[in-house]
PDB file of C-alpha atoms in Angstrom:
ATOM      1  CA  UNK S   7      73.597  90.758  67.228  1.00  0.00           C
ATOM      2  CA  UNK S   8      73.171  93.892  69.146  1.00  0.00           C
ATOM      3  CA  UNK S   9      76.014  94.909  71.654  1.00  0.00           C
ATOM      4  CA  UNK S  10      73.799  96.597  73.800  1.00  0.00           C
ATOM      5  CA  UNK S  11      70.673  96.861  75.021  1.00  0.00           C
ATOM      6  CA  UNK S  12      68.705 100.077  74.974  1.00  0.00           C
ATOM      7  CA  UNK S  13      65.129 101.134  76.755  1.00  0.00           C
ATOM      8  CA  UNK S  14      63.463 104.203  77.869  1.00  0.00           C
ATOM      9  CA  UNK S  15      60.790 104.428  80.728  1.00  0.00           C
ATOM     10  CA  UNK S  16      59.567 107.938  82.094  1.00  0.00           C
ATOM     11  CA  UNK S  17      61.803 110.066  80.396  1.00  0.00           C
ATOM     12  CA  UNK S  18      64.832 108.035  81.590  1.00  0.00           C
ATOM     13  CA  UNK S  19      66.806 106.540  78.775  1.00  0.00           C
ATOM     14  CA  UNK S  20      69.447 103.247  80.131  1.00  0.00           C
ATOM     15  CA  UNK S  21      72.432 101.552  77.693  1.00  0.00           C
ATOM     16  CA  UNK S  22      73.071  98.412  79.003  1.00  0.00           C
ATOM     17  CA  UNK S  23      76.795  96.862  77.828  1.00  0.00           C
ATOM     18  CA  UNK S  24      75.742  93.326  76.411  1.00  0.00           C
ATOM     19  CA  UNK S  25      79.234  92.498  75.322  1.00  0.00           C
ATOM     20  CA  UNK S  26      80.201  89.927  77.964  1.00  0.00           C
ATOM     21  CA  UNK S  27      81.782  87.410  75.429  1.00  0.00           C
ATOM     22  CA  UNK S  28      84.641  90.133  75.336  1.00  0.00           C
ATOM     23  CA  UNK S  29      83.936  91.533  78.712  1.00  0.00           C
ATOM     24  CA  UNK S  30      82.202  94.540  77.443  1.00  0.00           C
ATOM     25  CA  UNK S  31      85.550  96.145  75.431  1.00  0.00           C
ATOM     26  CA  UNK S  32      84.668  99.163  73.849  1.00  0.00           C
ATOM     27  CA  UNK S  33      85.581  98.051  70.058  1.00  0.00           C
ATOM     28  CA  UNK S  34      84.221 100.597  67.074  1.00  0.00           C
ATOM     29  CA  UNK S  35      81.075  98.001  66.907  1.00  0.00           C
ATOM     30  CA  UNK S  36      79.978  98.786  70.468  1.00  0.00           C
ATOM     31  CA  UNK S  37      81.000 102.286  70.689  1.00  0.00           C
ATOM     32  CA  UNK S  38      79.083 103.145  67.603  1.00  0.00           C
ATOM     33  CA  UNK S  39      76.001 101.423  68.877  1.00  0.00           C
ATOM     34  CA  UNK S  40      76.045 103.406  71.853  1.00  0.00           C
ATOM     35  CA  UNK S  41      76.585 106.620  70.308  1.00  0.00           C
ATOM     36  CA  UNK S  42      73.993 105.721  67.701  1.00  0.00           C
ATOM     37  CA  UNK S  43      71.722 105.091  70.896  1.00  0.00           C
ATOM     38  CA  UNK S  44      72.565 108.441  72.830  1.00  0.00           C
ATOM     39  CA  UNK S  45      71.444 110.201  69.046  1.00  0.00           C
ATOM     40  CA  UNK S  46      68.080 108.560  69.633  1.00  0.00           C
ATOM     41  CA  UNK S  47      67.648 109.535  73.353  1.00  0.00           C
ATOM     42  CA  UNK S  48      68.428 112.940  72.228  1.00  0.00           C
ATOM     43  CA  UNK S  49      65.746 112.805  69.356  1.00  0.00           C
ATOM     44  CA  UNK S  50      63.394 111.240  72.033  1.00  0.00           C
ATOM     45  CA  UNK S  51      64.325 114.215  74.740  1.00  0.00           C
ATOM     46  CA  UNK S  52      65.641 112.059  77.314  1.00  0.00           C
ATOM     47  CA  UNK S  53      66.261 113.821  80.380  1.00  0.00           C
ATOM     48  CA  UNK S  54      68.581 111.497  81.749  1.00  0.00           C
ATOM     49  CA  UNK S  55      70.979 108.835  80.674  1.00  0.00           C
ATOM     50  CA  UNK S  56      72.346 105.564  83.042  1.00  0.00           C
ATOM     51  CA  UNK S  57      75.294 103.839  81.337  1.00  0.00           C
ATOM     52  CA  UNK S  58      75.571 100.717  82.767  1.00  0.00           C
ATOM     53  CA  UNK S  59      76.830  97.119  82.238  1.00  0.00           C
ATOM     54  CA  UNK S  60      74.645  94.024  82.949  1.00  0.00           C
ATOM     55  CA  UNK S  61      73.795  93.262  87.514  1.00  0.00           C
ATOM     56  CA  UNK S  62      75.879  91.380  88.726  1.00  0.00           C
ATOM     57  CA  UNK S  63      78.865  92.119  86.492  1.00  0.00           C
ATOM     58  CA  UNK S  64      82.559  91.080  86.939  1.00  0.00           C
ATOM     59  CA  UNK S  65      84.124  93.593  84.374  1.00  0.00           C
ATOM     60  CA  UNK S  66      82.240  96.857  83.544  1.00  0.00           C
ATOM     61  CA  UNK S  67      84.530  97.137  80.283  1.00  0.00           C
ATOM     62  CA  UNK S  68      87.742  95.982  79.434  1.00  0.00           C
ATOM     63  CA  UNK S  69      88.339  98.962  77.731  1.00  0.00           C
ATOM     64  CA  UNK S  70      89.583 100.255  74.292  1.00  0.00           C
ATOM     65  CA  UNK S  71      89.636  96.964  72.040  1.00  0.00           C
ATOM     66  CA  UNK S  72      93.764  96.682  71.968  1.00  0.00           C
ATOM     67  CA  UNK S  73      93.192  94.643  68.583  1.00  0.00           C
ATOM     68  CA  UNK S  74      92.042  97.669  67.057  1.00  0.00           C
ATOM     69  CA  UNK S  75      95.169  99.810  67.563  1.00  0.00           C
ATOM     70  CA  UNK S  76      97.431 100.297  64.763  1.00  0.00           C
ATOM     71  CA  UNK S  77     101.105  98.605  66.160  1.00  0.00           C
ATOM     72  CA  UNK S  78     103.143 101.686  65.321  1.00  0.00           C
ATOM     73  CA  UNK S  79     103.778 104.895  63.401  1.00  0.00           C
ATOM     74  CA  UNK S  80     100.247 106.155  63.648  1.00  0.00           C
ATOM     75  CA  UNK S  81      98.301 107.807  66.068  1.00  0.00           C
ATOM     76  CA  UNK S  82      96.350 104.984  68.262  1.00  0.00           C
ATOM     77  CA  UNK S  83      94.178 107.806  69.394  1.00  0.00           C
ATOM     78  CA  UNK S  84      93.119 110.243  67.180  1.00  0.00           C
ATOM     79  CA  UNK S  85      90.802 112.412  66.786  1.00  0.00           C
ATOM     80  CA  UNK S  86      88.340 110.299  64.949  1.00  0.00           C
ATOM     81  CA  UNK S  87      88.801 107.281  66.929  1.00  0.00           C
ATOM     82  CA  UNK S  88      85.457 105.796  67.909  1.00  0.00           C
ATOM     83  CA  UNK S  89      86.249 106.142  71.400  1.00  0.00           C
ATOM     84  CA  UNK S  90      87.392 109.529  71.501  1.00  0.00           C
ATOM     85  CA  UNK S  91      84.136 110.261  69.263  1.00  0.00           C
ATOM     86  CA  UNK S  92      82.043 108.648  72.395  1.00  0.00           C
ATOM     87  CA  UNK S  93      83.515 110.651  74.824  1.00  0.00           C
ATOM     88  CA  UNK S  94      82.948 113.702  73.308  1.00  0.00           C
ATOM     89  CA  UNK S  95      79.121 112.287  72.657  1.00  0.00           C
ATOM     90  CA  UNK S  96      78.791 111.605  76.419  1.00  0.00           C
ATOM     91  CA  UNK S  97      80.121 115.612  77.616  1.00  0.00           C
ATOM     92  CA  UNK S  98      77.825 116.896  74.406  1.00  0.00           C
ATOM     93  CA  UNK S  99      74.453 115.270  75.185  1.00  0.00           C
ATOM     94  CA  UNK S 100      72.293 117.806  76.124  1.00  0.00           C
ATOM     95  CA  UNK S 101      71.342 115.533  79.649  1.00  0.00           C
ATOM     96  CA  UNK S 102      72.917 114.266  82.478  1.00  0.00           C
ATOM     97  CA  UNK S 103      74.299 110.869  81.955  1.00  0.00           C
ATOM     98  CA  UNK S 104      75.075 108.731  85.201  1.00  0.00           C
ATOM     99  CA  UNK S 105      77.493 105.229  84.985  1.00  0.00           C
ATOM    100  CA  UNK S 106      76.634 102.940  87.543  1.00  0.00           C
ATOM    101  CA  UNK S 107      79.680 100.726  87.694  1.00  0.00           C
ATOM    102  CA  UNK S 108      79.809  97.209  88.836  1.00  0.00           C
ATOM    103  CA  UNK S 109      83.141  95.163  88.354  1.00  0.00           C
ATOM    104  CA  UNK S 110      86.320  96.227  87.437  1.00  0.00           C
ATOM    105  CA  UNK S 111      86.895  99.329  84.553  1.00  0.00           C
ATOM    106  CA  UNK S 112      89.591  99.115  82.913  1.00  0.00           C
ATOM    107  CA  UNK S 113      91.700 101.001  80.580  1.00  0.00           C
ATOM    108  CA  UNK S 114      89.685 103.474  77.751  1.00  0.00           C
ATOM    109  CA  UNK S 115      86.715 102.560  79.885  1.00  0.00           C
ATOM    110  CA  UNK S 116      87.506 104.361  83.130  1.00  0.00           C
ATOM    111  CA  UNK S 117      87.834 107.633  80.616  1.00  0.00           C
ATOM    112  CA  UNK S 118      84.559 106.942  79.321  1.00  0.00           C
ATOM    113  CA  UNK S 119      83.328 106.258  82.740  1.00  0.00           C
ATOM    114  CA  UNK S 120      85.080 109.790  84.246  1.00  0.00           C
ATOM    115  CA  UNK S 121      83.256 111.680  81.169  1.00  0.00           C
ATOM    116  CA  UNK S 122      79.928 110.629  82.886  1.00  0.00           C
ATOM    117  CA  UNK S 123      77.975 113.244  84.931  1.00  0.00           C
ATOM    118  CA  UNK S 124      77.968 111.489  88.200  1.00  0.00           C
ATOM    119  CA  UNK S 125      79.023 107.827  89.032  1.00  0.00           C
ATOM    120  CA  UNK S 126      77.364 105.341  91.521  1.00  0.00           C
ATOM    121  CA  UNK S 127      79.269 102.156  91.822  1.00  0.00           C
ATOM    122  CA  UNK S 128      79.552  99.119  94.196  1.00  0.00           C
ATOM    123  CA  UNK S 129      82.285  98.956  96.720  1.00  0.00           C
ATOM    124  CA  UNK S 130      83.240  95.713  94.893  1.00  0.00           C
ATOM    125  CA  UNK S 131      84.054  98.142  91.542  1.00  0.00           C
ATOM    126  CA  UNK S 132      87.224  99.104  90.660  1.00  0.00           C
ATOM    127  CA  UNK S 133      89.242 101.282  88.686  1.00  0.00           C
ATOM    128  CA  UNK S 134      92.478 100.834  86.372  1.00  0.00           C
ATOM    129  CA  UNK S 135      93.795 103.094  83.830  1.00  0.00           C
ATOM    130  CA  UNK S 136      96.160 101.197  81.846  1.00  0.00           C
ATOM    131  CA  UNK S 137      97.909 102.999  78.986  1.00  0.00           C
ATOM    132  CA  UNK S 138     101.537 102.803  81.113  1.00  0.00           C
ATOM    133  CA  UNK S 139     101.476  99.031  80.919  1.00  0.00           C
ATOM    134  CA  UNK S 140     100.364  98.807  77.422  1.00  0.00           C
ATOM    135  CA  UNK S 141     102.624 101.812  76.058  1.00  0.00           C
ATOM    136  CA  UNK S 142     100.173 103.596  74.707  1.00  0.00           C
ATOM    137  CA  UNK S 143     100.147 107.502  74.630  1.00  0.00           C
ATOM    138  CA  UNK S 144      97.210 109.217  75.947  1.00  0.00           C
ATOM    139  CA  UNK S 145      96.342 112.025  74.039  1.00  0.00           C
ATOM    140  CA  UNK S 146      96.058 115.549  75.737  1.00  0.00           C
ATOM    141  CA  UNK S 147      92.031 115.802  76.007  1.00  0.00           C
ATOM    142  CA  UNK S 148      91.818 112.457  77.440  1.00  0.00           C
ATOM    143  CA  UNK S 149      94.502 113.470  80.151  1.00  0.00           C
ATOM    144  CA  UNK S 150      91.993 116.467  80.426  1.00  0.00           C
ATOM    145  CA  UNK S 151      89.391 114.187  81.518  1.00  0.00           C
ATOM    146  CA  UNK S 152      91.534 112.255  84.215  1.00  0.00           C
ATOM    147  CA  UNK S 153      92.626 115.753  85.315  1.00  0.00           C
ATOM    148  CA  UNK S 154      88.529 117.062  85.460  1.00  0.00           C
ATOM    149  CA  UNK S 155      87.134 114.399  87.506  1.00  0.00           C
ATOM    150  CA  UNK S 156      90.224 113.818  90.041  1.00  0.00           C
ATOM    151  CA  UNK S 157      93.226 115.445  91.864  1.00  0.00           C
ATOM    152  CA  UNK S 158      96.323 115.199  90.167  1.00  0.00           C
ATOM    153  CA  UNK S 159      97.851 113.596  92.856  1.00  0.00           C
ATOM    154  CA  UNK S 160      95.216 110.963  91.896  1.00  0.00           C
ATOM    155  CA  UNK S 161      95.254 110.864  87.662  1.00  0.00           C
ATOM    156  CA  UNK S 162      98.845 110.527  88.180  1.00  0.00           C
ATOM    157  CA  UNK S 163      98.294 107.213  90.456  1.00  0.00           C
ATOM    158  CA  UNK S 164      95.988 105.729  87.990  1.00  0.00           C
ATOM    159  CA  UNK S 165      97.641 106.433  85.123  1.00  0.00           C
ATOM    160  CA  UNK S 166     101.566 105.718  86.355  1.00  0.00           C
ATOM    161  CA  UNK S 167     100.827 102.681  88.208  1.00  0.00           C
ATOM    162  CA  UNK S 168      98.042 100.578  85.938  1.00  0.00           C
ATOM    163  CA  UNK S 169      97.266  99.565  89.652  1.00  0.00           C
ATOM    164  CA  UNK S 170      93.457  99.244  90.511  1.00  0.00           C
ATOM    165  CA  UNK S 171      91.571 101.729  92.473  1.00  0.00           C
ATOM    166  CA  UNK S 172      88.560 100.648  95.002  1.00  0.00           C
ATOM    167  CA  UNK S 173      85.104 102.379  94.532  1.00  0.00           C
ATOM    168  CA  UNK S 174      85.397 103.451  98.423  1.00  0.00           C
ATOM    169  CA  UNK S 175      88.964 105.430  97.645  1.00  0.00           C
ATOM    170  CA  UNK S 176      87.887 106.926  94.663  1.00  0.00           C
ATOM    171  CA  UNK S 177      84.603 107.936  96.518  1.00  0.00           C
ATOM    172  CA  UNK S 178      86.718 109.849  99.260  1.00  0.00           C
ATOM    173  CA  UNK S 179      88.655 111.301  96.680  1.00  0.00           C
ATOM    174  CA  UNK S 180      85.037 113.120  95.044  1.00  0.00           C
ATOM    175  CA  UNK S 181      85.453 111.058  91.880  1.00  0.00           C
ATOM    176  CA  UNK S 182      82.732 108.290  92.832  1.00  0.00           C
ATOM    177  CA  UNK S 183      79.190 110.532  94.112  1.00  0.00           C
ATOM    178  CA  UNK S 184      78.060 107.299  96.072  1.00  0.00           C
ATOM    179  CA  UNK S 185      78.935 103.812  96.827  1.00  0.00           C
ATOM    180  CA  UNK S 186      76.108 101.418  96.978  1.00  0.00           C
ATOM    181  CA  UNK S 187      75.998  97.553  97.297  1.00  0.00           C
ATOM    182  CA  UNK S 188      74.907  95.362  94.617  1.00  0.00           C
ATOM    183  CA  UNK S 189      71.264  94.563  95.553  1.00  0.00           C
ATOM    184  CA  UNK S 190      70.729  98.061  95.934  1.00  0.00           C
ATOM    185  CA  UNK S 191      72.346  99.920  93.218  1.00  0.00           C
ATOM    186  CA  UNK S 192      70.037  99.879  90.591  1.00  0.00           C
ATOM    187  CA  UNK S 193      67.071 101.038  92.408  1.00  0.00           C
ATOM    188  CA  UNK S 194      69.008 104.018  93.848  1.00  0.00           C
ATOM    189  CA  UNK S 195      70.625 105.049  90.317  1.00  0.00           C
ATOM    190  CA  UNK S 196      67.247 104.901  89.261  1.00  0.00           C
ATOM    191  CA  UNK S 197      65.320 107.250  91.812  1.00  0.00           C
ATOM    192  CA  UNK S 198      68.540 109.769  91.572  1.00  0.00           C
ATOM    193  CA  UNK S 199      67.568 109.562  87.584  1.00  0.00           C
ATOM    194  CA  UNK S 200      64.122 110.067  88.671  1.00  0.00           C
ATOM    195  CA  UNK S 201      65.238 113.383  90.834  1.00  0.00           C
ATOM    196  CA  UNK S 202      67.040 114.652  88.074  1.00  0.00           C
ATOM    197  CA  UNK S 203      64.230 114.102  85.441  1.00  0.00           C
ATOM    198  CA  UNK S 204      61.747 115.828  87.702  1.00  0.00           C
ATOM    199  CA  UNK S 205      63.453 119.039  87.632  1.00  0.00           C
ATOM    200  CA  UNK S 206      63.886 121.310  84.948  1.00  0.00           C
ATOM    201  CA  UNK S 207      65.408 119.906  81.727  1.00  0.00           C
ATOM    202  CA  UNK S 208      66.134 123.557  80.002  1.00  0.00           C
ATOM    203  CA  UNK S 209      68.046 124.799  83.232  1.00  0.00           C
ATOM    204  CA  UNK S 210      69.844 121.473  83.731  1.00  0.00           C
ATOM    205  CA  UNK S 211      71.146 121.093  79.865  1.00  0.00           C
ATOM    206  CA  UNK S 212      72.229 124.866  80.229  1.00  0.00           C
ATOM    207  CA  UNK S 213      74.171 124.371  83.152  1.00  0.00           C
ATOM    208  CA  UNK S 214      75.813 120.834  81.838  1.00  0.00           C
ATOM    209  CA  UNK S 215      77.374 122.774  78.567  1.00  0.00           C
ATOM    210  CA  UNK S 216      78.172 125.430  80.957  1.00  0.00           C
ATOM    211  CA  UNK S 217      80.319 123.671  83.147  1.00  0.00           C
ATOM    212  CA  UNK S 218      81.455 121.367  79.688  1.00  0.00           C
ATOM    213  CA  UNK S 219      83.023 124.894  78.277  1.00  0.00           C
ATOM    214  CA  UNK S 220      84.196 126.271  81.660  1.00  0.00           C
ATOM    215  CA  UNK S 221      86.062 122.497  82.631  1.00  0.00           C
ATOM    216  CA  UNK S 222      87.891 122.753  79.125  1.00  0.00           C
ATOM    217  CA  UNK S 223      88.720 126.104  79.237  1.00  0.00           C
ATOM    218  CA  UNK S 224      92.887 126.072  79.409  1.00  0.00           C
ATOM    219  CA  UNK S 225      94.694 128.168  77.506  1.00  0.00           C
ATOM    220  CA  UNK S 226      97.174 126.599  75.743  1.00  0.00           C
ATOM    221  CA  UNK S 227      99.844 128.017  73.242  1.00  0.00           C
ATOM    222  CA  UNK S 228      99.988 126.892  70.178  1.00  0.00           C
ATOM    223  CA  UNK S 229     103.519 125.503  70.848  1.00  0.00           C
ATOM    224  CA  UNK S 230     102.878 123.724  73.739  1.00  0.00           C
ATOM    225  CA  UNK S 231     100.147 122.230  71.818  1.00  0.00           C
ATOM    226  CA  UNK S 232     102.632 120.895  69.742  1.00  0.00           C
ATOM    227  CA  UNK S 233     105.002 119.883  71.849  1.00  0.00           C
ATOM    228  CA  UNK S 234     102.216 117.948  73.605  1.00  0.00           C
ATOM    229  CA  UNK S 235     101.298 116.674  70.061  1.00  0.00           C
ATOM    230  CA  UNK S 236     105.200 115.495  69.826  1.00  0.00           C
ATOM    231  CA  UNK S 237     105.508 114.140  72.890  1.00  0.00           C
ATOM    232  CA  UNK S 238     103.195 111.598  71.922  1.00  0.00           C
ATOM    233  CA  UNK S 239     104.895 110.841  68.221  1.00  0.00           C
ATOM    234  CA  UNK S 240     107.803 109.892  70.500  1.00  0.00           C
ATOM    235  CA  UNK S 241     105.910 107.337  71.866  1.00  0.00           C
ATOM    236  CA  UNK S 242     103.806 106.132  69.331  1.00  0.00           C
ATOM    237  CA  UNK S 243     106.711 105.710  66.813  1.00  0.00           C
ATOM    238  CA  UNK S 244     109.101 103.786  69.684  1.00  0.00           C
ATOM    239  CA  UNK S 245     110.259 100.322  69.845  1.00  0.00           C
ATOM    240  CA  UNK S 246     107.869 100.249  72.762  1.00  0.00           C
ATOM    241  CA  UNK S 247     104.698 100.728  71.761  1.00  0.00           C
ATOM    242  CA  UNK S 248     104.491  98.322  69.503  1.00  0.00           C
ATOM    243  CA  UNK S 249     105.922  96.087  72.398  1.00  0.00           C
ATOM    244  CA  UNK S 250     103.466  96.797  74.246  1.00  0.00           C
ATOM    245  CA  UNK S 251     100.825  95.946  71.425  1.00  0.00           C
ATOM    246  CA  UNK S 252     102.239  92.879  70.636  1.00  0.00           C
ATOM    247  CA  UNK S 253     102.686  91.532  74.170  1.00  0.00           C
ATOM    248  CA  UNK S 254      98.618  92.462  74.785  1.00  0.00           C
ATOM    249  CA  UNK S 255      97.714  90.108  71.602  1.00  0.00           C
ATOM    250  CA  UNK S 256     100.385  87.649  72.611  1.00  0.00           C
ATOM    251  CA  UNK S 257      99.188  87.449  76.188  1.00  0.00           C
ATOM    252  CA  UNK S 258     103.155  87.713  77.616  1.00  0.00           C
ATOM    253  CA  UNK S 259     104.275  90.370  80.000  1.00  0.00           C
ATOM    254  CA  UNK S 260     105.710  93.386  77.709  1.00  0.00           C
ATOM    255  CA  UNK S 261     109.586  94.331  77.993  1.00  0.00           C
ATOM    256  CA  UNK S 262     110.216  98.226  77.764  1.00  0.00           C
ATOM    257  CA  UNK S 263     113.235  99.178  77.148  1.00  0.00           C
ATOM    258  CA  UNK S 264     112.586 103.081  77.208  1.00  0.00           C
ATOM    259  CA  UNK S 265     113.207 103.526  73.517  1.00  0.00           C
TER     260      UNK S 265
END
């Protein structure tokens, strides 16, 4: 069975999450569908992408599937993990892609979500980034992509706190381009899609790897780049993170210890 469902109408290609059993976590199944799908809206010359989860959703994603993380002594997000792989998918297609969230994001999900071009959500939507109360270490390009779409002031909330975000905050912050209710948000995602797909396809895919270069251009040493690398061993290869792993699976409340 298909974990998603796929259609495109005037040029405007839309992935719908059809995961719900699992509340749409973003396990190598799914994730591979949907970059499998993005391949064929490029073949097809979309001009724009919605990413979406099915109206009237509770839970947009649940995020990276936690059951697919190794419990300790490798890296839980390398470079060719299926997520990371999307992500870099969604900033490389050659269109704009828009998420229109309803329900809660959670986790690997808001990344994918802050990848997107623009985002229209509900004001019931929310946002929590979650590797602090799992344990697990965020590598340095997904921090890259918390630090792209919102203040730092901000990425450090999300990501120190696990707490959820409202739509309406996130909005006021410039992370969220609109907040529309439920009845209405599909129609409106659509006719910005429409906007979008009316102009100039060429010029627009230009300007998206433009701005895709120019947002990742940070120098960066090649010792800090391994610090940052070992940083992360620290926490990958603690007491903790497997903790953290094991209390997930085990549905307890984790106890960190710091080491």
């Amino acid at each position: 069975m298909s974990l998603i469902l796929a259609e495109i109408s005037d040029g405007i290609g839309t992935i719908t999450l059809n995961y719900e059993i699992k509340r749409n976590a973003l396990s190598e199944q799914l994730v591979l569908e949907i970059a499998a799908t993005f391949e064929k809206f490029k073949a097809e010359r979309v001009r724009v992408a919605i990413l979406r989860a099915r109206p009237g959703a509770k839970v947009w994603s649940a995020g990276h599937n936690v059951a697919e993380l190794p419990l300790g002594g490798l890296d839980p997000l390398g470079w060719q993990d299926p997520l990371r792989m999307l992500i870099r998918d969604v900033e490389a297609f050659p269109a704009p892609v828009i998420a229109l969230i309803e329900g809660g994001v959670w986790g690997g999900a808001c990344e994918l979500v802050f990848a997107c071009d623009m985002i229209v959500a509900t004001p019931e939507a929310t946002f929590a980034a979650t590797p602090a109360k799992l344990g697990v270490p965020y590598n340095a390009t997904g921090l890259l992509t918390f630090l792209n779409a919102a203040p730092p002031h901000i990425a450090k909330e999300l990501l120190f706190t696990s707490r959820p975000m409202t739509a309406a905050r996130l909005e006021r912050q410039g992370i969220i381009n609109h907040v529309v209710p439920a009845g209405e948000i599909s129609e409106f995602t659509h006719e910005m899609a429409q906007t979008i797909a009316h102009n100039s396809p060429l010029a627009i895919g230009v300007m998206k790897e433009q701005l895709r270069i120019l947002a990742a251009a940070h120098a960066l040493s090649p010792a800090d780049f391994e610090r940052i690398q070992g940083l992360r061993r620290v926490v990958y290869n603690s007491r903790d993170y497997a903790e953290g792993i094991n209390a997930f699976k085990e549905k307890r409340k984790p106890v960190y210890l710091g080491e």
